[in-house]
Short mmCIF file of C-alpha atoms and ligand atoms in Angstrom, two decimals:
data_model
loop_
_atom_site.label_atom_id
_atom_site.label_comp_id
_atom_site.label_asym_id
_atom_site.label_seq_id
_atom_site.Cartn_x
_atom_site.Cartn_y
_atom_site.Cartn_z
CA UNK A 1 -8.33 24.08 -8.82
CA UNK A 2 -7.72 24.61 -12.48
CA UNK A 3 -5.05 23.01 -14.67
CA UNK A 4 -3.02 26.19 -14.92
CA UNK A 5 -2.52 26.39 -11.20
CA UNK A 6 -1.61 22.73 -11.06
CA UNK A 7 0.87 23.27 -13.86
CA UNK A 8 2.44 26.16 -11.96
CA UNK A 9 2.96 23.94 -8.94
CA UNK A 10 4.50 21.27 -11.15
CA UNK A 11 6.75 23.79 -12.79
CA UNK A 12 8.00 24.94 -9.41
CA UNK A 13 9.56 21.51 -9.19
CA UNK A 14 10.81 21.47 -12.75
CA UNK A 15 8.29 18.74 -13.53
CA UNK A 16 10.56 16.21 -11.89
CA UNK A 17 8.84 12.92 -11.21
CA UNK A 18 10.98 12.52 -8.10
CA UNK A 19 9.18 15.59 -6.66
CA UNK A 20 5.81 13.91 -6.91
CA UNK A 21 5.12 13.97 -3.21
CA UNK A 22 6.18 17.68 -2.93
CA UNK A 23 3.83 18.52 -5.82
CA UNK A 24 0.94 16.61 -4.24
CA UNK A 25 1.62 18.38 -0.98
CA UNK A 26 1.61 21.68 -2.82
CA UNK A 27 -1.88 20.98 -4.28
CA UNK A 28 -3.15 19.60 -0.99
CA UNK A 29 -1.99 22.66 0.97
CA UNK A 30 -3.54 25.15 -1.50
CA UNK A 31 -6.69 23.26 -2.38
CA UNK A 32 -7.17 21.22 0.87
CA UNK A 33 -7.78 18.07 -1.14
CA UNK A 34 -6.61 16.33 -4.32
CA UNK A 35 -9.28 16.28 -7.01
CA UNK A 36 -9.06 13.51 -9.60
CA UNK A 37 -8.58 15.98 -12.41
CA UNK A 38 -5.51 17.42 -10.63
CA UNK A 39 -4.05 13.91 -10.20
CA UNK A 40 -4.65 13.12 -13.81
CA UNK A 41 -2.85 16.29 -14.81
CA UNK A 42 0.06 15.48 -12.52
CA UNK A 43 0.19 11.93 -13.94
CA UNK A 44 0.30 13.18 -17.48
CA UNK A 45 2.88 15.95 -16.91
CA UNK A 46 5.29 13.91 -14.76
CA UNK A 47 4.74 10.69 -16.73
CA UNK A 48 3.95 8.78 -13.57
CA UNK A 49 1.18 6.20 -13.79
CA UNK A 50 -2.08 7.24 -12.13
CA UNK A 51 -2.16 3.96 -10.22
CA UNK A 52 1.08 4.87 -8.48
CA UNK A 53 -0.15 8.42 -7.63
CA UNK A 54 -3.29 6.94 -6.28
CA UNK A 55 -1.29 4.60 -4.08
CA UNK A 56 0.79 7.45 -2.61
CA UNK A 57 -2.23 9.72 -2.26
CA UNK A 58 -4.08 7.03 -0.24
CA UNK A 59 -0.98 5.97 1.68
CA UNK A 60 -0.19 9.20 3.48
CA UNK A 61 -2.72 10.72 5.82
CA UNK A 62 -1.57 14.20 4.75
CA UNK A 63 -3.49 13.72 1.53
CA UNK A 64 -7.17 13.71 1.09
CA UNK A 65 -9.13 12.41 -1.99
CA UNK A 66 -12.35 13.94 -0.74
CA UNK A 67 -13.05 17.66 -0.22
CA UNK A 68 -11.75 19.11 3.06
CA UNK A 69 -12.83 22.11 4.92
CA UNK A 70 -11.01 25.44 4.65
CA UNK A 71 -9.81 25.02 8.19
CA UNK A 72 -8.41 21.84 9.64
CA UNK A 73 -8.90 21.12 13.32
CA UNK A 74 -6.63 18.56 14.88
CA UNK A 75 -7.33 17.41 18.38
CA UNK A 76 -4.64 15.42 20.08
CA UNK A 77 -5.88 12.34 21.83
CA UNK A 78 -2.50 10.96 22.74
CA UNK A 79 -1.81 9.67 26.16
CA UNK A 80 -0.78 12.96 27.72
CA UNK A 81 -3.65 14.92 26.25
CA UNK A 82 -6.04 12.11 27.04
CA UNK A 83 -5.35 12.21 30.75
CA UNK A 84 -5.72 15.90 30.70
CA UNK A 85 -9.14 15.79 29.30
CA UNK A 86 -8.84 15.63 25.51
CA UNK A 87 -12.02 13.62 25.28
CA UNK A 88 -14.05 16.51 26.69
CA UNK A 89 -12.35 18.90 24.30
CA UNK A 90 -13.15 16.65 21.47
CA UNK A 91 -16.81 16.26 22.51
CA UNK A 92 -17.19 19.99 22.78
CA UNK A 93 -15.70 20.60 19.33
CA UNK A 94 -17.89 17.93 17.89
CA UNK A 95 -20.93 19.65 19.29
CA UNK A 96 -19.75 23.06 18.07
CA UNK A 97 -19.03 21.96 14.51
CA UNK A 98 -21.48 19.15 14.19
CA UNK A 99 -18.97 16.76 12.75
CA UNK A 100 -17.15 13.72 13.89
CA UNK A 101 -13.43 13.08 13.43
CA UNK A 102 -12.69 12.33 9.81
CA UNK A 103 -15.63 14.45 8.62
CA UNK A 104 -16.10 17.82 6.99
CA UNK A 105 -19.07 20.08 7.39
CA UNK A 106 -21.38 20.90 4.55
CA UNK A 107 -20.16 24.49 4.26
CA UNK A 108 -16.64 23.16 3.84
CA UNK A 109 -15.62 25.29 6.76
CA UNK A 110 -14.10 22.80 9.14
CA UNK A 111 -12.57 19.38 8.91
CA UNK A 112 -11.99 17.52 12.12
CA UNK A 113 -9.31 14.95 12.80
CA UNK A 114 -7.84 13.32 15.92
CA UNK A 115 -4.14 12.83 16.11
CA UNK A 116 -2.06 10.77 18.44
CA UNK A 117 0.69 13.22 19.37
CA UNK A 118 1.51 16.76 18.35
CA UNK A 119 4.89 16.74 20.04
CA UNK A 120 4.03 19.17 22.76
CA UNK A 121 2.63 16.99 25.50
CA UNK A 122 3.42 19.48 28.22
CA UNK A 123 0.82 21.85 26.70
CA UNK A 124 -1.96 19.17 26.73
CA UNK A 125 -4.73 19.09 25.98
CA UNK A 126 -3.81 20.45 22.65
CA UNK A 127 -6.00 21.56 19.72
CA UNK A 128 -4.38 22.69 16.53
CA UNK A 129 -6.29 24.74 13.95
CA UNK A 130 -4.67 25.30 10.56
CA UNK A 131 -1.32 24.38 12.08
CA UNK A 132 -1.53 26.83 14.99
CA UNK A 133 -1.30 25.23 18.36
CA UNK A 134 -3.71 26.04 21.11
CA UNK A 135 -2.29 24.55 24.27
CA UNK A 136 -3.91 23.81 27.65
CA UNK A 137 -7.24 24.41 25.98
CA UNK A 138 -10.28 24.07 28.19
CA UNK A 139 -13.38 22.67 26.52
CA UNK A 140 -15.15 25.94 27.13
CA UNK A 141 -12.40 27.92 25.39
CA UNK A 142 -12.66 26.02 22.11
CA UNK A 143 -15.63 28.10 20.97
CA UNK A 144 -13.56 31.29 21.30
CA UNK A 145 -10.93 29.90 19.08
CA UNK A 146 -13.26 28.51 16.46
CA UNK A 147 -15.41 31.68 16.15
CA UNK A 148 -12.46 33.39 14.54
CA UNK A 149 -12.67 31.28 11.39
CA UNK A 150 -14.70 31.98 8.36
CA UNK B 1 31.92 -12.27 -12.88
CA UNK B 2 33.38 -15.33 -11.36
CA UNK B 3 31.10 -18.07 -10.15
CA UNK B 4 30.15 -18.22 -6.53
CA UNK B 5 29.92 -21.56 -4.87
CA UNK B 6 27.13 -21.95 -2.33
CA UNK B 7 25.80 -25.01 -0.50
CA UNK B 8 22.05 -25.43 -0.49
CA UNK B 9 20.61 -28.28 1.52
CA UNK B 10 23.99 -30.01 1.35
CA UNK B 11 24.28 -29.68 -2.43
CA UNK B 12 27.04 -27.69 -4.02
CA UNK B 13 25.53 -25.05 -6.35
CA UNK B 14 27.30 -22.74 -8.76
CA UNK B 15 25.74 -19.33 -8.89
CA UNK B 16 26.85 -16.12 -10.38
CA UNK B 17 27.16 -12.64 -8.87
CA UNK B 18 23.81 -10.91 -8.42
CA UNK B 19 21.75 -14.03 -8.34
CA UNK B 20 19.35 -14.50 -5.49
CA UNK B 21 19.41 -17.54 -3.26
CA UNK B 22 16.07 -18.46 -4.69
CA UNK B 23 17.36 -18.42 -8.19
CA UNK B 24 20.40 -20.42 -7.26
CA UNK B 25 18.24 -22.97 -5.62
CA UNK B 26 15.86 -23.19 -8.54
CA UNK B 27 18.78 -23.63 -10.96
CA UNK B 28 19.78 -26.68 -9.00
CA UNK B 29 16.28 -28.03 -8.94
CA UNK B 30 15.74 -27.29 -5.22
CA UNK B 31 12.33 -25.97 -4.69
CA UNK B 32 11.47 -23.23 -2.26
CA UNK B 33 7.83 -22.22 -1.88
CA UNK B 34 6.96 -18.75 -3.14
CA UNK B 35 3.87 -16.68 -3.52
CA UNK B 36 4.90 -13.26 -4.69
CA UNK B 37 7.76 -14.32 -6.90
CA UNK B 38 7.57 -14.22 -10.66
CA UNK B 39 10.50 -14.67 -12.94
CA UNK B 40 9.59 -11.78 -15.16
CA UNK B 41 9.25 -9.35 -12.29
CA UNK B 42 11.62 -7.58 -10.00
CA UNK B 43 12.09 -9.34 -6.64
CA UNK B 44 9.47 -8.08 -4.18
CA UNK B 45 9.94 -9.96 -0.91
CA UNK B 46 6.31 -9.37 0.11
CA UNK B 47 4.96 -12.83 1.11
CA UNK B 48 7.99 -13.96 3.17
CA UNK B 49 7.09 -17.66 2.42
CA UNK B 50 10.47 -18.26 0.72
CA UNK B 51 12.30 -17.69 4.00
CA UNK B 52 15.41 -19.85 4.43
CA UNK B 53 18.29 -20.11 6.83
CA UNK B 54 21.63 -18.85 5.58
CA UNK B 55 24.94 -19.30 7.29
CA UNK B 56 28.27 -17.61 6.71
CA UNK B 57 30.92 -19.05 9.03
CA UNK B 58 29.31 -19.40 12.44
CA UNK B 59 26.65 -16.76 11.82
CA UNK B 60 23.18 -17.98 10.99
CA UNK B 61 20.27 -15.82 10.06
CA UNK B 62 16.87 -16.22 8.35
CA UNK B 63 16.34 -14.29 5.17
CA UNK B 64 13.82 -14.27 2.32
CA UNK B 65 15.52 -16.02 -0.50
CA UNK B 66 13.81 -14.22 -3.34
CA UNK B 67 15.64 -11.00 -2.50
CA UNK B 68 18.77 -12.25 -0.80
CA UNK B 69 21.88 -12.27 -3.03
CA UNK B 70 24.23 -15.18 -3.09
CA UNK B 71 27.60 -14.68 -1.60
CA UNK B 72 30.74 -16.73 -1.19
CA UNK B 73 30.65 -19.71 1.09
CA UNK B 74 27.01 -19.34 1.86
CA UNK B 75 25.37 -22.28 3.37
CA UNK B 76 21.60 -22.42 2.91
CA UNK B 77 19.00 -24.60 4.54
CA UNK B 78 15.63 -24.41 2.86
CA UNK B 79 13.81 -26.39 5.52
CA UNK B 80 14.24 -26.68 9.19
CA UNK B 81 11.88 -27.04 12.13
CA UNK B 82 11.87 -23.24 12.59
CA UNK B 83 11.50 -22.47 8.91
CA UNK B 84 8.58 -24.86 8.67
CA UNK B 85 6.98 -23.26 11.64
CA UNK B 86 7.36 -19.83 10.21
CA UNK B 87 5.89 -20.87 6.87
CA UNK B 88 2.99 -22.54 8.68
CA UNK B 89 2.26 -19.31 10.50
CA UNK B 90 2.46 -17.22 7.31
CA UNK B 91 0.08 -19.57 5.61
CA UNK B 92 -2.41 -19.59 8.49
CA UNK B 93 -2.43 -15.85 8.46
CA UNK B 94 -2.99 -15.65 4.73
CA UNK B 95 -5.70 -18.35 4.90
CA UNK B 96 -7.60 -16.06 7.22
CA UNK B 97 -7.90 -13.72 4.27
CA UNK B 98 -8.23 -16.21 1.43
CA UNK B 99 -9.52 -19.43 2.93
CA UNK B 100 -10.43 -20.99 -0.44
CA UNK B 101 -7.30 -20.34 -2.43
CA UNK B 102 -6.17 -23.67 -3.85
CA UNK B 103 -2.56 -22.60 -3.91
CA UNK B 104 -2.64 -21.74 -0.24
CA UNK B 105 -4.52 -24.89 0.64
CA UNK B 106 -1.92 -27.07 -1.13
CA UNK B 107 0.89 -25.35 0.80
CA UNK B 108 -1.09 -25.58 3.98
CA UNK B 109 -1.20 -29.29 3.64
CA UNK B 110 2.48 -29.52 3.16
CA UNK B 111 3.22 -27.39 6.22
CA UNK B 112 0.42 -28.65 8.46
CA UNK B 113 -1.16 -25.26 8.53
CA UNK B 114 -4.69 -25.01 9.93
CA UNK B 115 -6.86 -22.79 7.74
CA UNK B 116 -9.19 -22.16 10.52
CA UNK B 117 -6.64 -21.14 13.10
CA UNK B 118 -7.37 -17.42 12.91
CA UNK B 119 -10.71 -15.70 12.57
CA UNK B 120 -11.62 -15.20 8.97
CA UNK B 121 -11.20 -11.82 7.56
CA UNK B 122 -12.05 -12.49 3.99
CA UNK B 123 -10.42 -9.66 2.05
CA UNK B 124 -9.26 -12.34 -0.34
CA UNK B 125 -6.23 -10.44 -1.49
CA UNK B 126 -2.98 -11.42 0.20
CA UNK B 127 -1.07 -8.41 -1.16
CA UNK B 128 1.37 -10.46 -3.16
CA UNK B 129 1.47 -7.59 -5.65
CA UNK B 130 1.73 -9.97 -8.68
CA UNK B 131 -1.13 -8.33 -10.52
CA UNK B 132 0.00 -4.78 -9.74
CA UNK B 133 3.62 -5.41 -10.65
CA UNK B 134 2.82 -7.45 -13.72
CA UNK B 135 0.61 -4.76 -15.11
CA UNK B 136 3.34 -2.19 -14.39
CA UNK B 137 6.52 -3.98 -15.22
CA UNK B 138 5.55 -6.32 -18.03
CA UNK B 139 2.47 -4.72 -19.64
CA UNK B 140 3.36 -1.15 -18.69
CA UNK B 141 -0.29 -0.22 -18.40
CA UNK B 142 -0.66 0.35 -14.70
CA UNK B 143 -4.34 -0.40 -14.90
CA UNK B 144 -4.36 -1.86 -11.42
CA UNK B 145 -2.61 -0.55 -8.27
CA UNK B 146 -2.70 -0.71 -4.57
CA UNK B 147 -4.55 1.82 -2.48
CA UNK B 148 -4.43 2.60 1.16
CA UNK B 149 -2.13 0.84 3.52
CA UNK B 150 -1.83 -1.70 6.35
CA UNK B 151 -4.94 -3.69 6.98
CA UNK B 152 -6.90 -1.51 4.65
CA UNK B 153 -4.59 -1.98 1.68
CA UNK B 154 -6.33 -3.34 -1.36
CA UNK B 155 -6.01 -3.45 -5.15
CA UNK B 156 -7.98 -1.01 -7.23
CA UNK B 157 -8.35 -0.66 -10.99
CA UNK B 158 -8.19 2.69 -12.62
CA UNK B 159 -11.57 2.43 -14.35
CA UNK B 160 -10.59 4.50 -17.39
CA UNK B 161 -7.53 2.40 -18.08
CA UNK B 162 -9.20 -0.84 -17.21
CA UNK B 163 -12.09 -0.16 -19.56
CA UNK B 164 -9.57 0.34 -22.38
CA UNK B 165 -6.89 -2.18 -21.68
CA UNK B 166 -8.09 -5.02 -19.51
CA UNK B 167 -10.77 -6.64 -21.74
CA UNK B 168 -8.19 -7.95 -24.11
CA UNK B 169 -5.42 -8.73 -21.70
CA UNK B 170 -6.51 -10.26 -18.35
CA UNK B 171 -3.05 -11.81 -18.12
CA UNK B 172 -2.88 -11.01 -14.49
CA UNK B 173 -5.83 -13.26 -13.66
CA UNK B 174 -3.98 -16.55 -13.59
CA UNK B 175 -1.19 -14.96 -11.55
CA UNK B 176 -3.40 -14.33 -8.57
CA UNK B 177 -3.06 -16.90 -5.82
CA UNK B 178 -6.59 -16.07 -4.66
CA UNK B 179 -9.74 -14.96 -6.35
CA UNK B 180 -9.41 -11.37 -5.30
CA UNK B 181 -8.13 -9.99 -8.55
CA UNK B 182 -10.91 -11.32 -10.64
CA UNK B 183 -13.47 -10.09 -8.15
CA UNK B 184 -11.96 -6.61 -8.24
CA UNK B 185 -12.02 -6.61 -11.96
CA UNK B 186 -15.54 -7.72 -12.19
CA UNK B 187 -16.46 -4.96 -9.79
CA UNK B 188 -14.64 -2.35 -11.90
CA UNK B 189 -16.25 -3.68 -15.03
CA UNK B 190 -19.71 -3.39 -13.52
CA UNK B 191 -19.03 0.13 -12.45
CA UNK B 192 -17.62 1.17 -15.74
CA UNK B 193 -19.96 -0.60 -18.11
CA UNK B 194 -22.88 1.81 -18.09
CA UNK B 195 -21.05 4.78 -19.69
CA UNK B 196 -18.50 2.58 -21.47
CA UNK B 197 -20.60 -0.28 -22.51
CA UNK B 198 -19.35 -0.11 -26.04
CA UNK B 199 -16.64 -2.60 -25.38
CA UNK B 200 -13.68 -0.94 -27.13
CA UNK B 201 -12.11 -4.20 -28.30
CA UNK B 202 -11.78 -2.90 -31.82
CA UNK B 203 -10.12 0.36 -30.77
CA UNK B 204 -6.87 -1.12 -29.73
S1 SF4 C 301 -5.32 -9.47 -6.07
FE1 SF4 C 301 -4.26 -11.48 -6.22
S2 SF4 C 301 -2.49 -11.07 -7.48
FE2 SF4 C 301 -3.21 -9.11 -6.87
S3 SF4 C 301 -2.07 -8.57 -4.98
FE3 SF4 C 301 -3.98 -9.56 -4.36
S4 SF4 C 301 -3.48 -11.72 -4.07
FE4 SF4 C 301 -1.84 -10.82 -5.37
S1 FES C 302 8.56 -15.25 -2.73
FE1 FES C 302 10.06 -14.31 -1.48
S2 FES C 302 8.85 -13.02 -0.16
FE2 FES C 302 7.39 -13.85 -1.58
#
């Protein structure tokens, strides 16, 4: 992500230091992770010390300081999903993608995370890809969902 | 602002509006143990060691004195069986992280804390925030900050800033109640020295 694009995102929030988290979210959403250069740019433009930005960027799970895949898979392993077989869904997705929760594949295609509740327990087990919810997903159906992603 | 009269450990103390209970106590020569407090820094309330009992009328509660403002007719007890017990527990938990900190060991002796009560988890830093806040509030360099959260929270130097500013300052070192700060700095130094080995002491 180049500085111009970072600047555009900053300008969208009038360069207000109080919008720091919104700006970081903006970069994260577009770029899937927060490169150091981008954080330095934000620090400089908003006049917020890099140490503070680093604290925030490492505090919230929504941010990543390492490259993430183009598509984010979240598999719910909360209680309701767990009893409905989330572990098997997770195992299948691990096999399909070759990555463990918290990892990203070499092609930067997928990142896999487990979450503890997506707020729709009645649909369990739930897999979310790029924010889209796939409810009552059977392990065997995950491949059908994932093959649609480039 | 008119003076506020409070009673700390049975002693009448005059305080002014906006003062904390800790400040009022200190002004009267009553000592309350602290770990994260520093007079030059904004109150932080991180270590909880300065906990005291305050009472207004019949209502008693326990508060951390370094952030609690004085109010009229406040009665403060800086020690009690319960307070000592709480402080003992806090110290035991912190000693699991920094078992060799002289400051903690002294306090442990006073409160009968057993440094081996909990399994050691030697992260050394007890998150008092003194180094981070001093670098921010007093030196305005922000060379060191916290990263992550909860049990994974730790201090981290920004190498580029540290390489430029820290060599000549190091004022945060004596503030640290443990050895963590120095260790982190030595680490940063070793990481930054190859490309930045020309110690830029003359640049500043
Ligand atoms: S390194 Fe030392 S001064 Fe800094 S937060 Fe940790 S214990 Fe406090
Ligand atoms: S001195 Fe009050 S919480 Fe640390």
